[in-house]
Amino acid sequence: MLKIPDNQVAGHQAGNGKLGPLVDGLGRFYKPLQSDERGTNEGAFYSSLSSNTRIPGHICRFFPVFHGIQLLEASDGSGLLPHLVLQDLVSSRLNPSIMDIKIGARTWPAQASEEYIAKCLERDRETTSVSLGFLITGFQMYGSKESGFWKPHKKFFHGFSADDVRLVLRKFVSSNASGDFDVDPDCAFASVVYGGSNGILAQLLDLKAWFEDQTIFHFYSCSVLLIYEKELALDGSSSGAEVKLVDFAHVVEGKGVIDHNFLGGLCSLIKFISEILTTPDKCQTEVRIQDSENNPFYSGNGADG
Ligand SMILES: Nc1ncnc2c1ncn2[C@@H]1O[C@H](COP(=O)(O)OP(=O)(O)OP(=O)(O)O)[C@@H](O)[C@H]1O
Ligand SMILES: O=P(O)(O)O[C@@H]1[C@H](O)[C@H](O)[C@@H](OP(=O)(O)O)[C@H](OP(=O)(O)O)[C@H]1O
């Protein structure tokens, strides 16, 4: 029996008659192929990825395992639709904290239509895509059995500044993370989640090294997912920290050229995360925005999970 994923943090979502991904609870994530070229493109990407022998094993681990395409009853009730059958990246996780970060200052490939480029350009300029080279599109942070998850509505992310991004990346690895912005994030898990030889920073650096060299694909509008488990982090030894890549509807051929757009965004994200590791105690009052009118943290729409 397929159901709506509990742990989806961004993108098109099923429910209320809408088309979105489904999960089987047994480790598979079914993403409906969009009816336009985005669907064809993402299906073609996964097929070419599985047969591409030039991608090293340590890079393949960043992608969900692909199990083909299957016709399934779509979540919007429109009947049978082809779905990508993917590894569910979080089905084995207990209360995973997850962040979706769309990488790249530019989210559209050159061959896109004028109309599509105009739509993306507007969004990219209004958000941190252009200014930072990446965009936080959604997250869930686990609090406790009592408080559950902090999972803001996507409107929460509109108007984010660099300081907002910095603060949220700190909250993501804090034991006291919540929508209450009077509480300074303690960054208690920074070293076990972002740091260490298997932590998120090390994984991002591994990915970056590949992007400095690979010219096979250009990944427009693709996201990195940051995942960890708070209960493991509380043990102090490991946090199950993992970086994954998702959303390949706008991947195009690299044609022998480096994906400088993705690489630039990745470098920028790496810098933000490195700074948290080098200055975990930095007082948050200095990054908290003074102007509450323009600050999404004070808009009252933050904890509507
Ligand atoms: N293989 C997977 N396993 C578990 N969760 C996933 C997987 N792929 C995607 N997700 C979840 O679904 C969300 C959206 O995924 P994705 O970006 O592929 O969808 P989309 O609808 O194409 O997004 P967009 O609207 O940005 O184009 C991710 O943020 C993540 O929470
Ligand atoms: O962040 P929001 O406000 O949810 O906006 C969506 C987001 O920009 C997606 O990236 C985009 O899909 P693509 O990247 O595939 O274009 C989608 O387009 P859509 O509504 O046409 O699917 C937008 O609605």
mmCIF file of C-alpha atoms and ligand atoms in Angstrom:
data_model
loop_
_atom_site.group_PDB
_atom_site.id
_atom_site.type_symbol
_atom_site.label_atom_id
_atom_site.label_comp_id
_atom_site.label_asym_id
_atom_site.label_seq_id
_atom_site.Cartn_x
_atom_site.Cartn_y
_atom_site.Cartn_z
ATOM 1 C CA MET A 1 0.000 0.000 0.000
ATOM 2 C CA LEU A 2 1.538 3.295 -1.093
ATOM 3 C CA LYS A 3 1.286 6.381 1.086
ATOM 4 C CA ILE A 4 2.302 10.022 1.175
ATOM 5 C CA PRO A 5 5.850 10.371 2.561
ATOM 6 C CA ASP A 6 6.071 11.683 6.132
ATOM 7 C CA ASN A 7 9.571 12.975 5.610
ATOM 8 C CA GLN A 8 9.366 14.995 2.413
ATOM 9 C CA VAL A 9 10.634 18.536 2.989
ATOM 10 C CA ALA A 10 10.311 20.301 -0.392
ATOM 11 C CA GLY A 11 9.080 19.941 -3.968
ATOM 12 C CA HIS A 12 5.718 18.867 -5.352
ATOM 13 C CA GLN A 13 3.754 17.091 -2.645
ATOM 14 C CA ALA A 14 0.911 14.613 -2.848
ATOM 15 C CA GLY A 15 -2.280 15.201 -0.872
ATOM 16 C CA ASN A 16 -5.415 17.272 -1.470
ATOM 17 C CA GLY A 17 -5.726 15.891 -4.990
ATOM 18 C CA LYS A 18 -2.223 16.965 -5.963
ATOM 19 C CA LEU A 19 0.409 14.999 -7.812
ATOM 20 C CA GLY A 20 3.433 14.066 -5.728
ATOM 21 C CA PRO A 21 5.673 11.222 -4.633
ATOM 22 C CA LEU A 22 4.551 8.154 -2.708
ATOM 23 C CA VAL A 23 6.432 5.630 -0.588
ATOM 24 C CA ASP A 24 5.827 1.958 0.148
ATOM 25 C CA GLY A 25 7.309 1.985 3.659
ATOM 26 C CA LEU A 26 9.641 -0.814 2.529
ATOM 27 C CA GLY A 27 12.447 1.341 1.193
ATOM 28 C CA ARG A 28 11.140 2.659 -2.107
ATOM 29 C CA PHE A 29 10.231 6.218 -3.108
ATOM 30 C CA TYR A 30 7.980 6.632 -6.159
ATOM 31 C CA LYS A 31 8.345 9.990 -7.888
ATOM 32 C CA PRO A 32 5.760 10.647 -10.625
ATOM 33 C CA LEU A 33 7.284 11.613 -13.955
ATOM 34 C CA GLN A 34 6.080 15.095 -14.794
ATOM 35 C CA SER A 35 4.149 15.014 -18.054
ATOM 36 C CA ASP A 36 6.350 17.599 -19.784
ATOM 37 C CA GLU A 37 10.048 17.377 -20.712
ATOM 38 C CA ARG A 38 10.981 17.478 -17.014
ATOM 39 C CA GLY A 39 9.680 13.929 -16.609
ATOM 40 C CA THR A 40 11.382 12.615 -19.758
ATOM 41 C CA ASN A 41 14.591 14.335 -18.750
ATOM 42 C CA GLU A 42 14.697 12.970 -15.207
ATOM 43 C CA GLY A 43 13.882 9.435 -16.431
ATOM 44 C CA ALA A 44 16.648 9.685 -19.046
ATOM 45 C CA PHE A 45 19.109 10.973 -16.464
ATOM 46 C CA TYR A 46 18.562 8.070 -14.075
ATOM 47 C CA SER A 47 18.826 5.558 -16.932
ATOM 48 C CA SER A 48 22.084 7.076 -18.187
ATOM 49 C CA LEU A 49 23.468 7.329 -14.653
ATOM 50 C CA SER A 50 22.949 3.618 -13.980
ATOM 51 C CA SER A 51 24.750 2.644 -17.196
ATOM 52 C CA ASN A 52 27.542 5.233 -16.962
ATOM 53 C CA THR A 53 30.784 3.512 -16.074
ATOM 54 C CA ARG A 54 32.738 6.771 -15.775
ATOM 55 C CA ILE A 55 31.150 7.668 -12.428
ATOM 56 C CA PRO A 56 33.299 6.440 -9.544
ATOM 57 C CA GLY A 57 31.701 4.318 -6.822
ATOM 58 C CA HIS A 58 32.309 6.882 -4.100
ATOM 59 C CA ILE A 59 30.254 9.361 -6.183
ATOM 60 C CA CYS A 60 27.457 6.886 -7.072
ATOM 61 C CA ARG A 61 26.638 6.727 -3.346
ATOM 62 C CA PHE A 62 25.377 10.327 -3.496
ATOM 63 C CA PHE A 63 22.516 9.343 -5.814
ATOM 64 C CA PRO A 64 19.406 7.390 -4.817
ATOM 65 C CA VAL A 65 19.517 3.853 -6.229
ATOM 66 C CA PHE A 66 17.318 3.693 -9.332
ATOM 67 C CA HIS A 67 14.988 0.703 -9.762
ATOM 68 C CA GLY A 68 13.424 1.659 -13.098
ATOM 69 C CA ILE A 69 10.103 3.208 -14.064
ATOM 70 C CA GLN A 70 6.743 1.746 -13.085
ATOM 71 C CA LEU A 71 3.135 2.577 -13.933
ATOM 72 C CA LEU A 72 1.257 3.378 -10.730
ATOM 73 C CA GLU A 73 -1.983 4.999 -9.651
ATOM 74 C CA ALA A 74 -1.077 8.673 -9.325
ATOM 75 C CA SER A 75 -1.674 10.493 -6.053
ATOM 76 C CA ASP A 76 -3.948 13.075 -7.718
ATOM 77 C CA GLY A 77 -6.441 10.440 -8.823
ATOM 78 C CA SER A 78 -5.656 10.959 -12.517
ATOM 79 C CA GLY A 79 -5.061 7.233 -13.095
ATOM 80 C CA LEU A 80 -1.990 5.286 -14.079
ATOM 81 C CA LEU A 81 1.181 7.367 -14.461
ATOM 82 C CA PRO A 82 4.827 6.389 -14.882
ATOM 83 C CA HIS A 83 6.803 6.810 -11.657
ATOM 84 C CA LEU A 84 10.551 6.682 -11.043
ATOM 85 C CA VAL A 85 11.183 3.890 -8.562
ATOM 86 C CA LEU A 86 13.934 5.168 -6.287
ATOM 87 C CA GLN A 87 15.615 4.154 -3.091
ATOM 88 C CA ASP A 88 13.792 5.874 -0.230
ATOM 89 C CA LEU A 89 16.687 7.787 1.293
ATOM 90 C CA VAL A 90 15.142 8.101 4.737
ATOM 91 C CA SER A 91 12.978 4.996 5.236
ATOM 92 C CA SER A 92 15.530 3.399 7.556
ATOM 93 C CA ARG A 93 16.003 6.585 9.602
ATOM 94 C CA LEU A 94 14.475 7.314 12.985
ATOM 95 C CA ASN A 95 13.142 10.876 13.151
ATOM 96 C CA PRO A 96 15.511 12.195 10.490
ATOM 97 C CA SER A 97 16.451 15.864 10.383
ATOM 98 C CA ILE A 98 16.566 16.796 6.698
ATOM 99 C CA MET A 99 17.408 19.921 4.732
ATOM 100 C CA ASP A 100 16.887 20.413 0.985
ATOM 101 C CA ILE A 101 19.292 22.916 -0.609
ATOM 102 C CA LYS A 102 18.938 23.759 -4.292
ATOM 103 C CA ILE A 103 22.436 24.321 -5.660
ATOM 104 C CA GLY A 104 23.490 26.903 -8.247
ATOM 105 C CA ALA A 105 23.079 30.619 -8.838
ATOM 106 C CA ARG A 106 21.303 29.690 -12.063
ATOM 107 C CA THR A 107 18.517 27.105 -12.042
ATOM 108 C CA TRP A 108 17.811 26.865 -15.767
ATOM 109 C CA PRO A 109 19.704 25.240 -18.624
ATOM 110 C CA ALA A 110 20.541 27.398 -21.669
ATOM 111 C CA GLN A 111 18.186 25.421 -23.915
ATOM 112 C CA ALA A 112 15.108 26.134 -21.745
ATOM 113 C CA SER A 113 12.264 28.233 -23.180
ATOM 114 C CA GLU A 114 12.311 32.021 -22.796
ATOM 115 C CA GLU A 115 9.227 31.746 -20.605
ATOM 116 C CA TYR A 116 10.842 29.199 -18.293
ATOM 117 C CA ILE A 117 14.077 31.186 -18.071
ATOM 118 C CA ALA A 118 12.140 34.335 -17.164
ATOM 119 C CA LYS A 119 10.263 32.486 -14.391
ATOM 120 C CA CYS A 120 13.469 31.023 -12.956
ATOM 121 C CA LEU A 121 15.419 34.281 -13.230
ATOM 122 C CA GLU A 122 12.784 36.089 -11.251
ATOM 123 C CA ARG A 123 12.892 33.472 -8.498
ATOM 124 C CA ASP A 124 16.673 33.194 -8.521
ATOM 125 C CA ARG A 125 17.102 36.943 -8.118
ATOM 126 C CA GLU A 126 14.483 37.207 -5.374
ATOM 127 C CA THR A 127 16.017 34.391 -3.372
ATOM 128 C CA THR A 128 19.526 33.529 -2.228
ATOM 129 C CA SER A 129 20.174 31.518 -5.413
ATOM 130 C CA VAL A 130 21.863 34.446 -7.135
ATOM 131 C CA SER A 131 23.430 36.034 -4.061
ATOM 132 C CA LEU A 132 24.728 32.863 -2.368
ATOM 133 C CA GLY A 133 24.711 30.289 -5.149
ATOM 134 C CA PHE A 134 22.261 28.081 -3.249
ATOM 135 C CA LEU A 135 18.745 28.152 -1.841
ATOM 136 C CA ILE A 136 17.294 26.410 1.202
ATOM 137 C CA THR A 137 13.936 25.141 -0.085
ATOM 138 C CA GLY A 138 12.780 23.210 2.959
ATOM 139 C CA PHE A 139 13.737 21.353 6.103
ATOM 140 C CA GLN A 140 12.527 19.394 9.077
ATOM 141 C CA MET A 141 14.417 19.430 12.344
ATOM 142 C CA TYR A 142 13.634 16.909 15.043
ATOM 143 C CA GLY A 143 13.087 18.297 18.531
ATOM 144 C CA SER A 144 11.908 15.583 20.892
ATOM 145 C CA LYS A 145 9.165 13.000 21.364
ATOM 146 C CA GLU A 146 7.008 15.759 22.847
ATOM 147 C CA SER A 147 7.704 18.581 20.380
ATOM 148 C CA GLY A 148 8.142 16.454 17.234
ATOM 149 C CA PHE A 149 9.503 18.167 14.142
ATOM 150 C CA TRP A 150 9.951 21.806 13.296
ATOM 151 C CA LYS A 151 8.931 21.833 9.623
ATOM 152 C CA PRO A 152 8.078 25.312 8.352
ATOM 153 C CA HIS A 153 5.827 26.001 5.386
ATOM 154 C CA LYS A 154 7.669 26.937 2.193
ATOM 155 C CA LYS A 155 6.547 30.552 2.584
ATOM 156 C CA PHE A 156 8.869 30.701 5.574
ATOM 157 C CA PHE A 157 11.889 30.615 3.284
ATOM 158 C CA HIS A 158 10.837 33.523 1.093
ATOM 159 C CA GLY A 159 12.987 36.589 1.650
ATOM 160 C CA PHE A 160 15.809 34.736 3.401
ATOM 161 C CA SER A 161 19.038 36.733 3.691
ATOM 162 C CA ALA A 162 22.579 35.362 4.062
ATOM 163 C CA ASP A 163 22.246 35.828 7.830
ATOM 164 C CA ASP A 164 18.997 33.860 7.897
ATOM 165 C CA VAL A 165 20.724 31.039 6.033
ATOM 166 C CA ARG A 166 23.639 31.121 8.459
ATOM 167 C CA LEU A 167 21.256 30.957 11.411
ATOM 168 C CA VAL A 168 19.210 28.083 9.994
ATOM 169 C CA LEU A 169 22.349 26.072 9.190
ATOM 170 C CA ARG A 170 23.344 26.556 12.853
ATOM 171 C CA LYS A 171 19.897 25.591 14.117
ATOM 172 C CA PHE A 172 20.025 22.465 12.000
ATOM 173 C CA VAL A 173 22.812 21.091 14.210
ATOM 174 C CA SER A 174 21.554 22.427 17.542
ATOM 175 C CA SER A 175 19.993 20.489 20.396
ATOM 176 C CA ASN A 176 17.644 23.432 21.022
ATOM 177 C CA ALA A 177 16.502 24.009 17.419
ATOM 178 C CA SER A 178 12.988 25.391 17.104
ATOM 179 C CA GLY A 179 11.001 28.191 15.560
ATOM 180 C CA ASP A 180 11.642 30.226 18.713
ATOM 181 C CA PHE A 181 14.217 32.759 17.652
ATOM 182 C CA ASP A 182 14.781 34.113 21.119
ATOM 183 C CA VAL A 183 16.780 30.958 21.772
ATOM 184 C CA ASP A 184 20.317 31.029 20.422
ATOM 185 C CA PRO A 185 21.270 27.801 18.652
ATOM 186 C CA ASP A 186 23.856 25.892 20.685
ATOM 187 C CA CYS A 187 25.408 24.059 17.684
ATOM 188 C CA ALA A 188 25.738 21.054 20.022
ATOM 189 C CA PHE A 189 25.891 18.575 17.128
ATOM 190 C CA ALA A 190 28.032 20.626 14.738
ATOM 191 C CA SER A 191 31.106 18.475 15.218
ATOM 192 C CA VAL A 192 29.290 15.117 14.874
ATOM 193 C CA VAL A 193 27.058 16.189 11.975
ATOM 194 C CA TYR A 194 29.079 18.693 9.945
ATOM 195 C CA GLY A 195 32.538 17.688 11.160
ATOM 196 C CA GLY A 196 34.570 14.481 11.276
ATOM 197 C CA SER A 197 35.939 12.249 8.565
ATOM 198 C CA ASN A 198 32.447 10.997 7.615
ATOM 199 C CA GLY A 199 30.543 14.175 8.363
ATOM 200 C CA ILE A 200 28.627 16.427 6.014
ATOM 201 C CA LEU A 201 31.560 18.731 5.303
ATOM 202 C CA ALA A 202 33.824 15.802 4.349
ATOM 203 C CA GLN A 203 31.110 14.426 2.049
ATOM 204 C CA LEU A 204 30.526 17.819 0.426
ATOM 205 C CA LEU A 205 34.280 18.153 -0.157
ATOM 206 C CA ASP A 206 34.331 14.721 -1.772
ATOM 207 C CA LEU A 207 31.478 15.784 -4.049
ATOM 208 C CA LYS A 208 33.246 19.066 -4.815
ATOM 209 C CA ALA A 209 36.410 17.235 -5.876
ATOM 210 C CA TRP A 210 34.348 15.320 -8.431
ATOM 211 C CA PHE A 211 32.675 18.501 -9.690
ATOM 212 C CA GLU A 212 36.100 20.079 -10.188
ATOM 213 C CA ASP A 213 36.745 17.386 -12.733
ATOM 214 C CA GLN A 214 33.514 15.959 -14.143
ATOM 215 C CA THR A 215 32.248 17.345 -17.456
ATOM 216 C CA ILE A 216 29.575 14.696 -18.132
ATOM 217 C CA PHE A 217 26.549 16.480 -16.664
ATOM 218 C CA HIS A 218 25.387 19.971 -15.725
ATOM 219 C CA PHE A 219 23.029 19.802 -12.760
ATOM 220 C CA TYR A 220 20.620 22.741 -12.948
ATOM 221 C CA SER A 221 18.069 23.055 -10.153
ATOM 222 C CA CYS A 222 19.334 19.929 -8.432
ATOM 223 C CA SER A 223 19.282 19.698 -4.619
ATOM 224 C CA VAL A 224 21.584 18.324 -1.994
ATOM 225 C CA LEU A 225 19.784 16.723 0.924
ATOM 226 C CA LEU A 226 21.511 16.887 4.299
ATOM 227 C CA ILE A 227 20.297 14.129 6.604
ATOM 228 C CA TYR A 228 21.107 13.043 10.148
ATOM 229 C CA GLU A 229 19.458 11.561 13.227
ATOM 230 C CA LYS A 230 19.328 13.570 16.422
ATOM 231 C CA GLU A 231 19.039 10.503 18.641
ATOM 232 C CA LEU A 232 22.320 9.179 17.217
ATOM 233 C CA ALA A 233 23.949 12.603 17.560
ATOM 234 C CA LEU A 234 22.934 12.680 21.232
ATOM 235 C CA ASP A 235 25.018 9.526 21.727
ATOM 236 C CA GLY A 236 27.945 11.617 20.581
ATOM 237 C CA SER A 237 29.650 8.967 18.492
ATOM 238 C CA SER A 238 27.997 9.113 15.075
ATOM 239 C CA SER A 239 25.001 11.005 13.745
ATOM 240 C CA GLY A 240 24.274 9.067 10.575
ATOM 241 C CA ALA A 241 25.143 12.250 8.671
ATOM 242 C CA GLU A 242 24.613 11.860 4.965
ATOM 243 C CA VAL A 243 24.644 14.019 1.848
ATOM 244 C CA LYS A 244 22.477 12.949 -1.097
ATOM 245 C CA LEU A 245 21.599 14.463 -4.460
ATOM 246 C CA VAL A 246 18.003 14.628 -5.723
ATOM 247 C CA ASP A 247 15.953 16.218 -8.511
ATOM 248 C CA PHE A 248 17.426 15.771 -11.949
ATOM 249 C CA ALA A 249 14.619 17.186 -14.088
ATOM 250 C CA HIS A 250 16.935 19.896 -15.422
ATOM 251 C CA VAL A 251 20.189 18.006 -15.861
ATOM 252 C CA VAL A 252 21.796 18.447 -19.280
ATOM 253 C CA GLU A 253 24.924 17.112 -20.963
ATOM 254 C CA GLY A 254 28.161 18.731 -19.819
ATOM 255 C CA LYS A 255 29.754 18.500 -23.284
ATOM 256 C CA GLY A 256 33.283 18.556 -21.918
ATOM 257 C CA VAL A 257 32.755 21.680 -19.794
ATOM 258 C CA ILE A 258 32.904 21.868 -16.010
ATOM 259 C CA ASP A 259 29.603 22.560 -14.210
ATOM 260 C CA HIS A 260 30.857 25.828 -12.760
ATOM 261 C CA ASN A 261 27.329 26.812 -11.746
ATOM 262 C CA PHE A 262 26.889 23.813 -9.441
ATOM 263 C CA LEU A 263 30.518 23.911 -8.347
ATOM 264 C CA GLY A 264 30.257 27.580 -7.333
ATOM 265 C CA GLY A 265 27.112 26.950 -5.294
ATOM 266 C CA LEU A 266 28.689 23.953 -3.615
ATOM 267 C CA CYS A 267 31.792 25.995 -2.678
ATOM 268 C CA SER A 268 29.553 28.653 -1.186
ATOM 269 C CA LEU A 269 27.612 26.109 0.899
ATOM 270 C CA ILE A 270 30.890 24.520 2.018
ATOM 271 C CA LYS A 271 32.109 27.918 3.214
ATOM 272 C CA PHE A 272 28.963 28.473 5.312
ATOM 273 C CA ILE A 273 29.282 25.033 6.902
ATOM 274 C CA SER A 274 33.043 25.368 7.489
ATOM 275 C CA GLU A 275 32.441 28.630 9.327
ATOM 276 C CA ILE A 276 30.027 26.928 11.705
ATOM 277 C CA LEU A 277 32.707 24.374 12.543
ATOM 278 C CA THR A 278 35.368 26.983 13.104
ATOM 279 C CA THR A 279 33.144 29.359 15.100
ATOM 280 C CA PRO A 280 30.452 27.177 16.727
ATOM 281 C CA ASP A 281 30.117 29.506 19.706
ATOM 282 C CA LYS A 282 29.653 32.671 17.712
ATOM 283 C CA CYS A 283 26.928 34.666 19.407
ATOM 284 C CA GLN A 284 23.745 34.600 17.389
ATOM 285 C CA THR A 285 22.591 38.053 18.382
ATOM 286 C CA GLU A 286 25.042 39.477 15.894
ATOM 287 C CA VAL A 287 23.482 37.562 12.994
ATOM 288 C CA ARG A 288 19.935 38.058 14.116
ATOM 289 C CA ILE A 289 18.236 40.615 12.014
ATOM 290 C CA GLN A 290 17.196 43.797 13.680
ATOM 291 C CA ASP A 291 14.414 44.667 11.276
ATOM 292 C CA SER A 292 11.602 42.378 12.361
ATOM 293 C CA GLU A 293 9.320 43.556 9.528
ATOM 294 C CA ASN A 294 11.528 41.964 6.913
ATOM 295 C CA ASN A 295 12.605 39.023 8.960
ATOM 296 C CA PRO A 296 10.848 35.747 8.137
ATOM 297 C CA PHE A 297 11.770 34.404 11.566
ATOM 298 C CA TYR A 298 9.417 36.898 13.152
ATOM 299 C CA SER A 299 6.592 36.583 10.658
ATOM 300 C CA GLY A 300 4.622 34.088 12.692
ATOM 301 C CA ASN A 301 4.462 31.508 9.897
ATOM 302 C CA GLY A 302 7.463 29.571 11.079
ATOM 303 C CA ALA A 303 6.093 26.628 12.957
ATOM 304 C CA ASP A 304 3.122 25.579 10.929
ATOM 305 C CA GLY A 305 4.605 22.156 10.157
HETATM 306 N N1 LIG B 1 14.783 9.237 -3.142
HETATM 307 C C1 LIG B 1 14.220 9.953 -2.172
HETATM 308 N N2 LIG B 1 14.033 9.409 -0.951
HETATM 309 C C2 LIG B 1 13.451 10.112 0.047
HETATM 310 N N3 LIG B 1 13.018 11.369 -0.087
HETATM 311 C C3 LIG B 1 13.179 11.962 -1.286
HETATM 312 C C4 LIG B 1 13.795 11.303 -2.376
HETATM 313 N N4 LIG B 1 13.802 12.146 -3.435
HETATM 314 C C5 LIG B 1 13.235 13.277 -3.021
HETATM 315 N N5 LIG B 1 12.850 13.178 -1.730
HETATM 316 C C6 LIG B 1 12.117 14.194 -0.937
HETATM 317 O O1 LIG B 1 11.254 14.887 -1.806
HETATM 318 C C7 LIG B 1 11.591 16.282 -1.862
HETATM 319 C C8 LIG B 1 11.411 16.818 -3.260
HETATM 320 O O2 LIG B 1 12.169 16.050 -4.178
HETATM 321 P P1 LIG B 1 12.441 16.581 -5.644
HETATM 322 O O3 LIG B 1 13.244 17.825 -5.564
HETATM 323 O O4 LIG B 1 12.995 15.449 -6.425
HETATM 324 O O5 LIG B 1 10.957 16.939 -6.130
HETATM 325 P P2 LIG B 1 10.409 18.005 -7.191
HETATM 326 O O6 LIG B 1 8.945 17.987 -7.060
HETATM 327 O O7 LIG B 1 11.008 17.684 -8.533
HETATM 328 O O8 LIG B 1 11.003 19.388 -6.672
HETATM 329 P P3 LIG B 1 10.896 20.846 -7.363
HETATM 330 O O9 LIG B 1 9.534 21.352 -7.068
HETATM 331 O O10 LIG B 1 11.987 21.621 -6.666
HETATM 332 O O11 LIG B 1 11.152 20.664 -8.829
HETATM 333 C C9 LIG B 1 13.001 16.382 -1.304
HETATM 334 O O12 LIG B 1 13.206 17.619 -0.665
HETATM 335 C C10 LIG B 1 13.027 15.231 -0.304
HETATM 336 O O13 LIG B 1 12.444 15.616 0.928
HETATM 337 O O1 LIG B 2 9.437 26.860 -4.641
HETATM 338 P P1 LIG B 2 8.015 26.921 -5.102
HETATM 339 O O2 LIG B 2 7.347 28.204 -4.758
HETATM 340 O O3 LIG B 2 7.247 25.713 -4.712
HETATM 341 O O4 LIG B 2 8.065 26.914 -6.715
HETATM 342 C C1 LIG B 2 8.341 25.733 -7.423
HETATM 343 C C2 LIG B 2 9.851 25.614 -7.581
HETATM 344 O O5 LIG B 2 10.332 26.772 -8.193
HETATM 345 C C3 LIG B 2 10.216 24.404 -8.450
HETATM 346 O O6 LIG B 2 11.626 24.399 -8.642
HETATM 347 C C4 LIG B 2 9.497 24.488 -9.788
HETATM 348 O O7 LIG B 2 9.733 23.300 -10.491
HETATM 349 P P2 LIG B 2 10.861 23.242 -11.619
HETATM 350 O O8 LIG B 2 12.158 23.570 -10.966
HETATM 351 O O9 LIG B 2 10.820 21.825 -12.096
HETATM 352 O O10 LIG B 2 10.489 24.221 -12.675
HETATM 353 C C5 LIG B 2 7.990 24.627 -9.605
HETATM 354 O O11 LIG B 2 7.423 24.797 -10.875
HETATM 355 P P3 LIG B 2 6.001 24.198 -11.332
HETATM 356 O O12 LIG B 2 4.967 24.748 -10.418
HETATM 357 O O13 LIG B 2 5.879 24.615 -12.757
HETATM 358 O O14 LIG B 2 6.113 22.717 -11.219
HETATM 359 C C6 LIG B 2 7.636 25.818 -8.751
HETATM 360 O O15 LIG B 2 6.235 25.864 -8.515
#
